[in-house]
Amino acid sequence: HRRAFSHFAMGRLVQTGDPELAQTHFEVAETFYAQPPGTALHQAYSATHLAAYEINRGRGPQAIALITPHLKTAERYENAALLATLMLLRAEALDISGRSSEAVGGCIGALLGVLVARRRNGALADILQYAFVYFLIFALLGLFVTIFVHRAAM
């Protein structure tokens, strides 16, 4: 656990100067975090950096694969900042993958979910739950719109 964090911290330190070295440190940290139980939240933080690197390189599908398993983790730990970061990274990854309607739908859905939960005087957990569920629903709607538009164009 300590060794994983040292690699994570080193990745953060060298991130702006040497992105490839930072990526290597984040990957090593991810490997160490995967071993002991109870490090799911740490893995999610590492995933944000790994996904940001993939997005920066234009590899949206790989970023989505890194982000998706950790959305539930952020929700389970009621970590609003992490969940928002993961959702925004996912939207960006969808956009560079040519799935813009899903990205827009997801962002609109998350915002709508937050507004609905706040209007109902929901606690932080409720706000996170609504944002996450609405994000998924609207992203799926965006996917269906994309499919419909592509089929109509054929």
Tab-separated table of N, CA and C in Angstrom:
chain	number	residue	atom	x	y	z
A	1	HIS	N	0.819	-1.187	0.000
A	1	HIS	CA	0.000	0.000	0.000
A	1	HIS	C	0.866	1.255	0.000
A	2	ARG	N	1.876	1.277	0.864
A	2	ARG	CA	2.782	2.428	0.895
A	2	ARG	C	3.596	2.523	-0.386
A	3	ARG	N	4.005	1.378	-0.880
A	3	ARG	CA	4.792	1.366	-2.107
A	3	ARG	C	3.943	1.872	-3.285
A	4	ALA	N	2.680	1.487	-3.304
A	4	ALA	CA	1.777	1.950	-4.362
A	4	ALA	C	1.634	3.464	-4.297
A	5	PHE	N	1.456	3.989	-3.085
A	5	PHE	CA	1.284	5.429	-2.953
A	5	PHE	C	2.542	6.181	-3.367
A	6	SER	N	3.714	5.617	-3.077
A	6	SER	CA	4.946	6.305	-3.489
A	6	SER	C	5.017	6.397	-5.015
A	7	HIS	N	4.593	5.362	-5.717
A	7	HIS	CA	4.568	5.429	-7.178
A	7	HIS	C	3.504	6.419	-7.663
A	8	PHE	N	2.366	6.418	-6.992
A	8	PHE	CA	1.308	7.365	-7.351
A	8	PHE	C	1.801	8.795	-7.176
A	9	ALA	N	2.429	9.081	-6.032
A	9	ALA	CA	2.938	10.422	-5.763
A	9	ALA	C	4.027	10.806	-6.761
A	10	MET	N	4.898	9.864	-7.081
A	10	MET	CA	5.954	10.151	-8.053
A	10	MET	C	5.345	10.447	-9.425
A	11	GLY	N	4.307	9.716	-9.798
A	11	GLY	CA	3.619	9.982	-11.053
A	11	GLY	C	3.045	11.386	-11.082
A	12	ARG	N	2.476	11.807	-9.958
A	12	ARG	CA	1.918	13.163	-9.888
A	12	ARG	C	3.013	14.217	-10.009
A	13	LEU	N	4.184	13.930	-9.418
A	13	LEU	CA	5.276	14.897	-9.451
A	13	LEU	C	5.857	15.091	-10.846
A	14	VAL	N	5.983	14.006	-11.608
A	14	VAL	CA	6.634	14.094	-12.919
A	14	VAL	C	5.633	14.223	-14.066
A	15	GLN	N	4.363	14.310	-13.737
A	15	GLN	CA	3.295	14.287	-14.739
A	15	GLN	C	3.438	15.373	-15.802
A	16	THR	N	3.761	16.578	-15.422
A	16	THR	CA	3.836	17.658	-16.412
A	16	THR	C	5.129	17.612	-17.219
A	17	GLY	N	6.209	17.179	-16.619
A	17	GLY	CA	7.484	17.161	-17.309
A	17	GLY	C	7.730	15.938	-18.166
A	18	ASP	N	7.261	14.778	-17.696
A	18	ASP	CA	7.512	13.523	-18.409
A	18	ASP	C	6.271	12.628	-18.303
A	19	PRO	N	5.286	12.833	-19.174
A	19	PRO	CA	4.032	12.075	-19.076
A	19	PRO	C	4.212	10.559	-19.190
A	20	GLU	N	5.177	10.111	-19.997
A	20	GLU	CA	5.377	8.672	-20.152
A	20	GLU	C	5.879	8.043	-18.861
A	21	LEU	N	6.823	8.729	-18.189
A	21	LEU	CA	7.324	8.229	-16.909
A	21	LEU	C	6.204	8.243	-15.869
A	22	ALA	N	5.403	9.291	-15.880
A	22	ALA	CA	4.270	9.370	-14.954
A	22	ALA	C	3.307	8.217	-15.198
A	23	GLN	N	3.042	7.931	-16.457
A	23	GLN	CA	2.147	6.824	-16.798
A	23	GLN	C	2.695	5.511	-16.256
A	24	THR	N	3.995	5.313	-16.373
A	24	THR	CA	4.623	4.100	-15.846
A	24	THR	C	4.429	4.005	-14.338
A	25	HIS	N	4.623	5.118	-13.638
A	25	HIS	CA	4.427	5.117	-12.183
A	25	HIS	C	2.968	4.836	-11.816
A	26	PHE	N	2.025	5.418	-12.553
A	26	PHE	CA	0.612	5.167	-12.276
A	26	PHE	C	0.256	3.699	-12.533
A	27	GLU	N	0.825	3.112	-13.561
A	27	GLU	CA	0.570	1.694	-13.847
A	27	GLU	C	1.135	0.799	-12.748
A	28	VAL	N	2.331	1.130	-12.261
A	28	VAL	CA	2.920	0.347	-11.160
A	28	VAL	C	2.070	0.509	-9.899
A	29	ALA	N	1.638	1.734	-9.622
A	29	ALA	CA	0.771	1.974	-8.465
A	29	ALA	C	-0.515	1.162	-8.586
A	30	GLU	N	-1.085	1.142	-9.774
A	30	GLU	CA	-2.313	0.364	-10.020
A	30	GLU	C	-2.078	-1.119	-9.733
A	31	THR	N	-0.926	-1.627	-10.126
A	31	THR	CA	-0.590	-3.026	-9.879
A	31	THR	C	-0.523	-3.318	-8.386
A	32	PHE	N	0.127	-2.434	-7.641
A	32	PHE	CA	0.232	-2.636	-6.195
A	32	PHE	C	-1.117	-2.459	-5.500
A	33	TYR	N	-1.911	-1.489	-5.954
A	33	TYR	CA	-3.228	-1.276	-5.354
A	33	TYR	C	-4.166	-2.456	-5.603
A	34	ALA	N	-3.956	-3.187	-6.669
A	34	ALA	CA	-4.835	-4.314	-6.993
A	34	ALA	C	-4.621	-5.499	-6.066
A	35	GLN	N	-3.502	-5.552	-5.350
A	35	GLN	CA	-3.176	-6.711	-4.527
A	35	GLN	C	-3.908	-6.749	-3.187
A	36	PRO	N	-3.773	-5.741	-2.314
A	36	PRO	CA	-4.436	-5.867	-1.009
A	36	PRO	C	-5.911	-5.491	-1.085
A	37	PRO	N	-6.724	-6.070	-0.216
A	37	PRO	CA	-8.143	-5.666	-0.191
A	37	PRO	C	-8.283	-4.269	0.422
A	38	GLY	N	-9.374	-3.607	0.097
A	38	GLY	CA	-9.660	-2.308	0.686
A	38	GLY	C	-8.986	-1.134	-0.004
A	39	THR	N	-8.507	-1.335	-1.208
A	39	THR	CA	-7.837	-0.232	-1.910
A	39	THR	C	-8.602	0.203	-3.161
A	40	ALA	N	-9.871	-0.090	-3.209
A	40	ALA	CA	-10.673	0.243	-4.393
A	40	ALA	C	-10.694	1.741	-4.659
A	41	LEU	N	-10.773	2.529	-3.614
A	41	LEU	CA	-10.806	3.979	-3.787
A	41	LEU	C	-9.473	4.483	-4.339
A	42	HIS	N	-8.375	3.917	-3.873
A	42	HIS	CA	-7.052	4.290	-4.387
A	42	HIS	C	-6.916	3.891	-5.853
A	43	GLN	N	-7.449	2.725	-6.193
A	43	GLN	CA	-7.416	2.285	-7.592
A	43	GLN	C	-8.198	3.263	-8.474
A	44	ALA	N	-9.304	3.762	-7.959
A	44	ALA	CA	-10.116	4.707	-8.726
A	44	ALA	C	-9.349	5.999	-8.992
A	45	TYR	N	-8.616	6.471	-7.990
A	45	TYR	CA	-7.810	7.678	-8.199
A	45	TYR	C	-6.713	7.436	-9.231
A	46	SER	N	-6.082	6.278	-9.165
A	46	SER	CA	-5.064	5.944	-10.171
A	46	SER	C	-5.698	5.871	-11.557
A	47	ALA	N	-6.889	5.312	-11.626
A	47	ALA	CA	-7.581	5.170	-12.908
A	47	ALA	C	-7.857	6.528	-13.549
A	48	THR	N	-8.117	7.555	-12.733
A	48	THR	CA	-8.361	8.877	-13.318
A	48	THR	C	-7.126	9.377	-14.064
A	49	HIS	N	-5.966	9.141	-13.508
A	49	HIS	CA	-4.731	9.585	-14.163
A	49	HIS	C	-4.405	8.731	-15.377
A	50	LEU	N	-4.612	7.437	-15.248
A	50	LEU	CA	-4.372	6.555	-16.388
A	50	LEU	C	-5.316	6.896	-17.546
A	51	ALA	N	-6.573	7.153	-17.209
A	51	ALA	CA	-7.559	7.493	-18.241
A	51	ALA	C	-7.256	8.850	-18.870
A	52	ALA	N	-6.833	9.813	-18.066
A	52	ALA	CA	-6.491	11.131	-18.609
A	52	ALA	C	-5.340	11.010	-19.607
A	53	TYR	N	-4.394	10.142	-19.319
A	53	TYR	CA	-3.280	9.914	-20.243
A	53	TYR	C	-3.802	9.323	-21.551
A	54	GLU	N	-4.694	8.345	-21.451
A	54	GLU	CA	-5.255	7.725	-22.655
A	54	GLU	C	-6.054	8.740	-23.468
A	55	ILE	N	-6.807	9.589	-22.792
A	55	ILE	CA	-7.575	10.627	-23.484
A	55	ILE	C	-6.636	11.597	-24.187
A	56	ASN	N	-5.573	11.968	-23.504
A	56	ASN	CA	-4.589	12.875	-24.095
A	56	ASN	C	-3.949	12.272	-25.341
A	57	ARG	N	-3.851	10.967	-25.397
A	57	ARG	CA	-3.272	10.273	-26.546
A	57	ARG	C	-4.327	9.948	-27.604
A	58	GLY	N	-5.591	10.312	-27.340
A	58	GLY	CA	-6.648	10.088	-28.316
A	58	GLY	C	-7.210	8.683	-28.302
A	59	ARG	N	-7.011	7.964	-27.208
A	59	ARG	CA	-7.480	6.578	-27.101
A	59	ARG	C	-8.695	6.511	-26.165
A	60	GLY	N	-9.829	6.955	-26.713
A	60	GLY	CA	-11.064	7.004	-25.935
A	60	GLY	C	-11.549	5.662	-25.420
A	61	PRO	N	-11.610	4.616	-26.260
A	61	PRO	CA	-12.109	3.329	-25.769
A	61	PRO	C	-11.290	2.765	-24.603
A	62	GLN	N	-9.978	2.947	-24.642
A	62	GLN	CA	-9.145	2.473	-23.537
A	62	GLN	C	-9.439	3.262	-22.262
A	63	ALA	N	-9.666	4.568	-22.413
A	63	ALA	CA	-9.994	5.396	-21.257
A	63	ALA	C	-11.332	4.981	-20.656
A	64	ILE	N	-12.296	4.700	-21.508
A	64	ILE	CA	-13.611	4.261	-21.020
A	64	ILE	C	-13.478	2.954	-20.249
A	65	ALA	N	-12.659	2.043	-20.763
A	65	ALA	CA	-12.445	0.762	-20.081
A	65	ALA	C	-11.790	0.957	-18.722
A	66	LEU	N	-10.940	1.955	-18.588
A	66	LEU	CA	-10.300	2.227	-17.303
A	66	LEU	C	-11.257	2.888	-16.314
A	67	ILE	N	-12.134	3.742	-16.810
A	67	ILE	CA	-13.010	4.544	-15.952
A	67	ILE	C	-14.218	3.769	-15.448
A	68	THR	N	-14.866	3.033	-16.334
A	68	THR	CA	-16.166	2.431	-16.040
A	68	THR	C	-16.214	1.610	-14.751
A	69	PRO	N	-15.241	0.734	-14.462
A	69	PRO	CA	-15.351	-0.058	-13.230
A	69	PRO	C	-15.295	0.775	-11.954
A	70	HIS	N	-14.788	1.991	-12.036
A	70	HIS	CA	-14.590	2.785	-10.824
A	70	HIS	C	-15.729	3.757	-10.537
A	71	LEU	N	-16.699	3.852	-11.433
A	71	LEU	CA	-17.841	4.730	-11.176
A	71	LEU	C	-18.621	4.252	-9.956
A	72	LYS	N	-18.828	2.958	-9.862
A	72	LYS	CA	-19.545	2.400	-8.706
A	72	LYS	C	-18.753	2.590	-7.418
A	73	THR	N	-17.436	2.508	-7.511
A	73	THR	CA	-16.591	2.697	-6.327
A	73	THR	C	-16.753	4.106	-5.776
A	74	ALA	N	-16.682	5.096	-6.651
A	74	ALA	CA	-16.838	6.482	-6.217
A	74	ALA	C	-18.220	6.707	-5.615
A	75	GLU	N	-19.219	6.074	-6.202
A	75	GLU	CA	-20.574	6.200	-5.670
A	75	GLU	C	-20.678	5.518	-4.305
A	76	ARG	N	-20.109	4.329	-4.179
A	76	ARG	CA	-20.183	3.575	-2.926
A	76	ARG	C	-19.515	4.331	-1.775
A	77	TYR	N	-18.405	4.984	-2.054
A	77	TYR	CA	-17.696	5.738	-1.022
A	77	TYR	C	-18.215	7.165	-0.883
A	78	GLU	N	-19.248	7.523	-1.652
A	78	GLU	CA	-19.868	8.839	-1.624
A	78	GLU	C	-18.837	9.947	-1.829
A	79	ASN	N	-17.949	9.728	-2.782
A	79	ASN	CA	-16.899	10.685	-3.087
A	79	ASN	C	-17.334	11.490	-4.310
A	80	ALA	N	-17.949	12.624	-4.052
A	80	ALA	CA	-18.535	13.433	-5.124
A	80	ALA	C	-17.477	13.958	-6.088
A	81	ALA	N	-16.345	14.386	-5.568
A	81	ALA	CA	-15.301	14.934	-6.437
A	81	ALA	C	-14.766	13.858	-7.380
A	82	LEU	N	-14.529	12.673	-6.850
A	82	LEU	CA	-14.025	11.582	-7.683
A	82	LEU	C	-15.073	11.162	-8.713
A	83	LEU	N	-16.322	11.060	-8.292
A	83	LEU	CA	-17.381	10.669	-9.219
A	83	LEU	C	-17.526	11.698	-10.341
A	84	ALA	N	-17.479	12.972	-9.987
A	84	ALA	CA	-17.577	14.017	-11.004
A	84	ALA	C	-16.395	13.947	-11.964
A	85	THR	N	-15.210	13.716	-11.434
A	85	THR	CA	-14.018	13.595	-12.281
A	85	THR	C	-14.142	12.420	-13.233
A	86	LEU	N	-14.571	11.277	-12.710
A	86	LEU	CA	-14.730	10.088	-13.547
A	86	LEU	C	-15.790	10.306	-14.629
A	87	MET	N	-16.892	10.953	-14.265
A	87	MET	CA	-17.952	11.191	-15.237
A	87	MET	C	-17.494	12.153	-16.331
A	88	LEU	N	-16.761	13.186	-15.964
A	88	LEU	CA	-16.263	14.128	-16.968
A	88	LEU	C	-15.223	13.468	-17.873
A	89	LEU	N	-14.355	12.653	-17.289
A	89	LEU	CA	-13.382	11.921	-18.108
A	89	LEU	C	-14.095	10.967	-19.058
A	90	ARG	N	-15.139	10.318	-18.560
A	90	ARG	CA	-15.889	9.393	-19.412
A	90	ARG	C	-16.566	10.145	-20.558
A	91	ALA	N	-17.122	11.298	-20.254
A	91	ALA	CA	-17.755	12.104	-21.304
A	91	ALA	C	-16.727	12.530	-22.348
A	92	GLU	N	-15.550	12.934	-21.907
A	92	GLU	CA	-14.500	13.321	-22.850
A	92	GLU	C	-14.048	12.126	-23.681
A	93	ALA	N	-13.910	10.973	-23.047
A	93	ALA	CA	-13.507	9.761	-23.771
A	93	ALA	C	-14.573	9.365	-24.793
A	94	LEU	N	-15.834	9.485	-24.422
A	94	LEU	CA	-16.910	9.199	-25.374
A	94	LEU	C	-16.845	10.161	-26.557
A	95	ASP	N	-16.585	11.418	-26.262
A	95	ASP	CA	-16.528	12.428	-27.324
A	95	ASP	C	-15.401	12.142	-28.309
A	96	ILE	N	-14.204	11.820	-27.812
A	96	ILE	CA	-13.102	11.571	-28.745
A	96	ILE	C	-13.237	10.218	-29.429
A	97	SER	N	-14.127	9.376	-28.907
A	97	SER	CA	-14.395	8.095	-29.552
A	97	SER	C	-15.463	8.223	-30.629
A	98	GLY	N	-15.921	9.443	-30.869
A	98	GLY	CA	-16.956	9.656	-31.877
A	98	GLY	C	-18.349	9.386	-31.353
A	99	ARG	N	-18.491	9.366	-30.049
A	99	ARG	CA	-19.786	9.095	-29.432
A	99	ARG	C	-20.255	10.342	-28.687
A	100	SER	N	-20.284	11.451	-29.420
A	100	SER	CA	-20.582	12.752	-28.825
A	100	SER	C	-21.974	12.821	-28.213
A	101	SER	N	-22.941	12.196	-28.865
A	101	SER	CA	-24.303	12.282	-28.327
A	101	SER	C	-24.406	11.584	-26.970
A	102	GLU	N	-23.650	10.515	-26.777
A	102	GLU	CA	-23.624	9.862	-25.466
A	102	GLU	C	-22.962	10.762	-24.433
A	103	ALA	N	-21.884	11.432	-24.841
A	103	ALA	CA	-21.174	12.321	-23.925
A	103	ALA	C	-22.075	13.475	-23.489
A	104	VAL	N	-22.720	14.105	-24.456
A	104	VAL	CA	-23.610	15.225	-24.142
A	104	VAL	C	-24.786	14.738	-23.297
A	105	GLY	N	-25.360	13.614	-23.697
A	105	GLY	CA	-26.478	13.059	-22.939
A	105	GLY	C	-26.093	12.739	-21.510
A	106	GLY	N	-24.905	12.174	-21.330
A	106	GLY	CA	-24.440	11.850	-19.985
A	106	GLY	C	-24.259	13.081	-19.124
A	107	CYS	N	-23.669	14.118	-19.681
A	107	CYS	CA	-23.465	15.363	-18.926
A	107	CYS	C	-24.791	16.011	-18.560
A	108	ILE	N	-25.688	16.062	-19.520
A	108	ILE	CA	-27.012	16.635	-19.241
A	108	ILE	C	-27.730	15.801	-18.186
A	109	GLY	N	-27.628	14.487	-18.314
A	109	GLY	CA	-28.264	13.601	-17.344
A	109	GLY	C	-27.713	13.783	-15.944
A	110	ALA	N	-26.392	13.885	-15.823
A	110	ALA	CA	-25.782	14.073	-14.497
A	110	ALA	C	-26.245	15.387	-13.881
A	111	LEU	N	-26.263	16.436	-14.683
A	111	LEU	CA	-26.718	17.736	-14.183
A	111	LEU	C	-28.186	17.671	-13.766
A	112	LEU	N	-29.007	17.052	-14.587
A	112	LEU	CA	-30.425	16.907	-14.257
A	112	LEU	C	-30.615	16.086	-12.987
A	113	GLY	N	-29.821	15.017	-12.846
A	113	GLY	CA	-29.900	14.186	-11.645
A	113	GLY	C	-29.563	14.968	-10.384
A	114	VAL	N	-28.542	15.803	-10.458
A	114	VAL	CA	-28.173	16.635	-9.305
A	114	VAL	C	-29.302	17.600	-8.977
A	115	LEU	N	-29.877	18.222	-10.000
A	115	LEU	CA	-30.962	19.177	-9.762
A	115	LEU	C	-32.185	18.507	-9.151
A	116	VAL	N	-32.535	17.317	-9.639
A	116	VAL	CA	-33.694	16.588	-9.097
A	116	VAL	C	-33.445	16.221	-7.639
A	117	ALA	N	-32.263	15.714	-7.337
A	117	ALA	CA	-31.959	15.310	-5.962
A	117	ALA	C	-31.945	16.512	-5.025
A	118	ARG	N	-31.414	17.626	-5.491
A	118	ARG	CA	-31.403	18.833	-4.641
A	118	ARG	C	-32.806	19.365	-4.417
A	119	ARG	N	-33.646	19.306	-5.476
A	119	ARG	CA	-35.020	19.786	-5.329
A	119	ARG	C	-35.771	18.943	-4.299
A	120	ARG	N	-35.418	17.681	-4.203
A	120	ARG	CA	-36.046	16.789	-3.226
A	120	ARG	C	-35.326	16.801	-1.883
A	121	ASN	N	-34.417	17.754	-1.695
A	121	ASN	CA	-33.642	17.899	-0.457
A	121	ASN	C	-32.871	16.632	-0.101
A	122	GLY	N	-32.255	16.035	-1.112
A	122	GLY	CA	-31.506	14.816	-0.897
A	122	GLY	C	-30.163	15.071	-0.237
A	123	ALA	N	-29.700	14.059	0.479
A	123	ALA	CA	-28.371	14.110	1.088
A	123	ALA	C	-27.329	13.897	-0.013
A	124	LEU	N	-26.067	13.978	0.361
A	124	LEU	CA	-24.988	13.827	-0.612
A	124	LEU	C	-25.084	12.489	-1.343
A	125	ALA	N	-25.393	11.435	-0.605
A	125	ALA	CA	-25.516	10.113	-1.233
A	125	ALA	C	-26.642	10.104	-2.266
A	126	ASP	N	-27.741	10.776	-1.965
A	126	ASP	CA	-28.852	10.855	-2.912
A	126	ASP	C	-28.453	11.632	-4.169
A	127	ILE	N	-27.741	12.723	-3.976
A	127	ILE	CA	-27.305	13.538	-5.109
A	127	ILE	C	-26.385	12.728	-6.010
A	128	LEU	N	-25.445	12.004	-5.401
A	128	LEU	CA	-24.537	11.162	-6.178
A	128	LEU	C	-25.292	10.073	-6.928
A	129	GLN	N	-26.226	9.442	-6.234
A	129	GLN	CA	-27.003	8.358	-6.853
A	129	GLN	C	-27.807	8.874	-8.043
A	130	TYR	N	-28.489	9.994	-7.864
A	130	TYR	CA	-29.285	10.552	-8.949
A	130	TYR	C	-28.398	10.968	-10.119
A	131	ALA	N	-27.262	11.615	-9.821
A	131	ALA	CA	-26.359	12.047	-10.886
A	131	ALA	C	-25.858	10.848	-11.676
A	132	PHE	N	-25.483	9.799	-10.988
A	132	PHE	CA	-24.958	8.604	-11.642
A	132	PHE	C	-26.019	7.921	-12.500
A	133	VAL	N	-27.194	7.724	-11.945
A	133	VAL	CA	-28.267	7.037	-12.673
A	133	VAL	C	-28.727	7.854	-13.874
A	134	TYR	N	-28.919	9.141	-13.678
A	134	TYR	CA	-29.346	9.989	-14.797
A	134	TYR	C	-28.258	10.061	-15.865
A	135	PHE	N	-26.987	10.067	-15.447
A	135	PHE	CA	-25.880	10.045	-16.411
A	135	PHE	C	-25.992	8.807	-17.290
A	136	LEU	N	-26.192	7.653	-16.669
A	136	LEU	CA	-26.294	6.408	-17.437
A	136	LEU	C	-27.512	6.405	-18.360
A	137	ILE	N	-28.645	6.852	-17.843
A	137	ILE	CA	-29.877	6.860	-18.645
A	137	ILE	C	-29.717	7.771	-19.867
A	138	PHE	N	-29.221	8.977	-19.651
A	138	PHE	CA	-29.098	9.913	-20.760
A	138	PHE	C	-27.981	9.499	-21.728
A	139	ALA	N	-26.929	8.872	-21.222
A	139	ALA	CA	-25.884	8.364	-22.120
A	139	ALA	C	-26.457	7.260	-23.006
A	140	LEU	N	-27.307	6.405	-22.442
A	140	LEU	CA	-27.958	5.366	-23.246
A	140	LEU	C	-28.895	5.981	-24.279
A	141	LEU	N	-29.626	7.007	-23.875
A	141	LEU	CA	-30.474	7.704	-24.842
A	141	LEU	C	-29.631	8.289	-25.972
A	142	GLY	N	-28.479	8.857	-25.621
A	142	GLY	CA	-27.571	9.376	-26.638
A	142	GLY	C	-27.083	8.284	-27.567
A	143	LEU	N	-26.832	7.102	-27.014
A	143	LEU	CA	-26.418	5.961	-27.841
A	143	LEU	C	-27.524	5.587	-28.824
A	144	PHE	N	-28.751	5.537	-28.340
A	144	PHE	CA	-29.870	5.204	-29.225
A	144	PHE	C	-30.052	6.267	-30.314
A	145	VAL	N	-29.868	7.542	-29.968
A	145	VAL	CA	-29.961	8.602	-30.966
A	145	VAL	C	-28.873	8.422	-32.017
A	146	THR	N	-27.673	8.093	-31.575
A	146	THR	CA	-26.567	7.869	-32.516
A	146	THR	C	-26.880	6.719	-33.461
A	147	ILE	N	-27.367	5.614	-32.913
A	147	ILE	CA	-27.722	4.464	-33.740
A	147	ILE	C	-28.804	4.839	-34.750
A	148	PHE	N	-29.828	5.553	-34.277
A	148	PHE	CA	-30.924	5.962	-35.144
A	148	PHE	C	-30.422	6.862	-36.287
A	149	VAL	N	-29.573	7.839	-35.948
A	149	VAL	CA	-29.073	8.766	-36.955
A	149	VAL	C	-28.201	8.027	-37.975
A	150	HIS	N	-27.363	7.122	-37.512
A	150	HIS	CA	-26.498	6.377	-38.431
A	150	HIS	C	-27.302	5.458	-39.338
A	151	ARG	N	-28.309	4.836	-38.794
A	151	ARG	CA	-29.135	3.952	-39.626
A	151	ARG	C	-29.977	4.745	-40.622
A	152	ALA	N	-30.430	5.919	-40.202
A	152	ALA	CA	-31.225	6.756	-41.098
A	152	ALA	C	-30.370	7.296	-42.245
A	153	ALA	N	-29.077	7.477	-41.986
A	153	ALA	CA	-28.183	8.008	-43.009
A	153	ALA	C	-27.817	6.944	-44.054
A	154	MET	N	-28.024	5.688	-43.754
A	154	MET	CA	-27.656	4.614	-44.687
A	154	MET	C	-28.677	4.412	-45.759
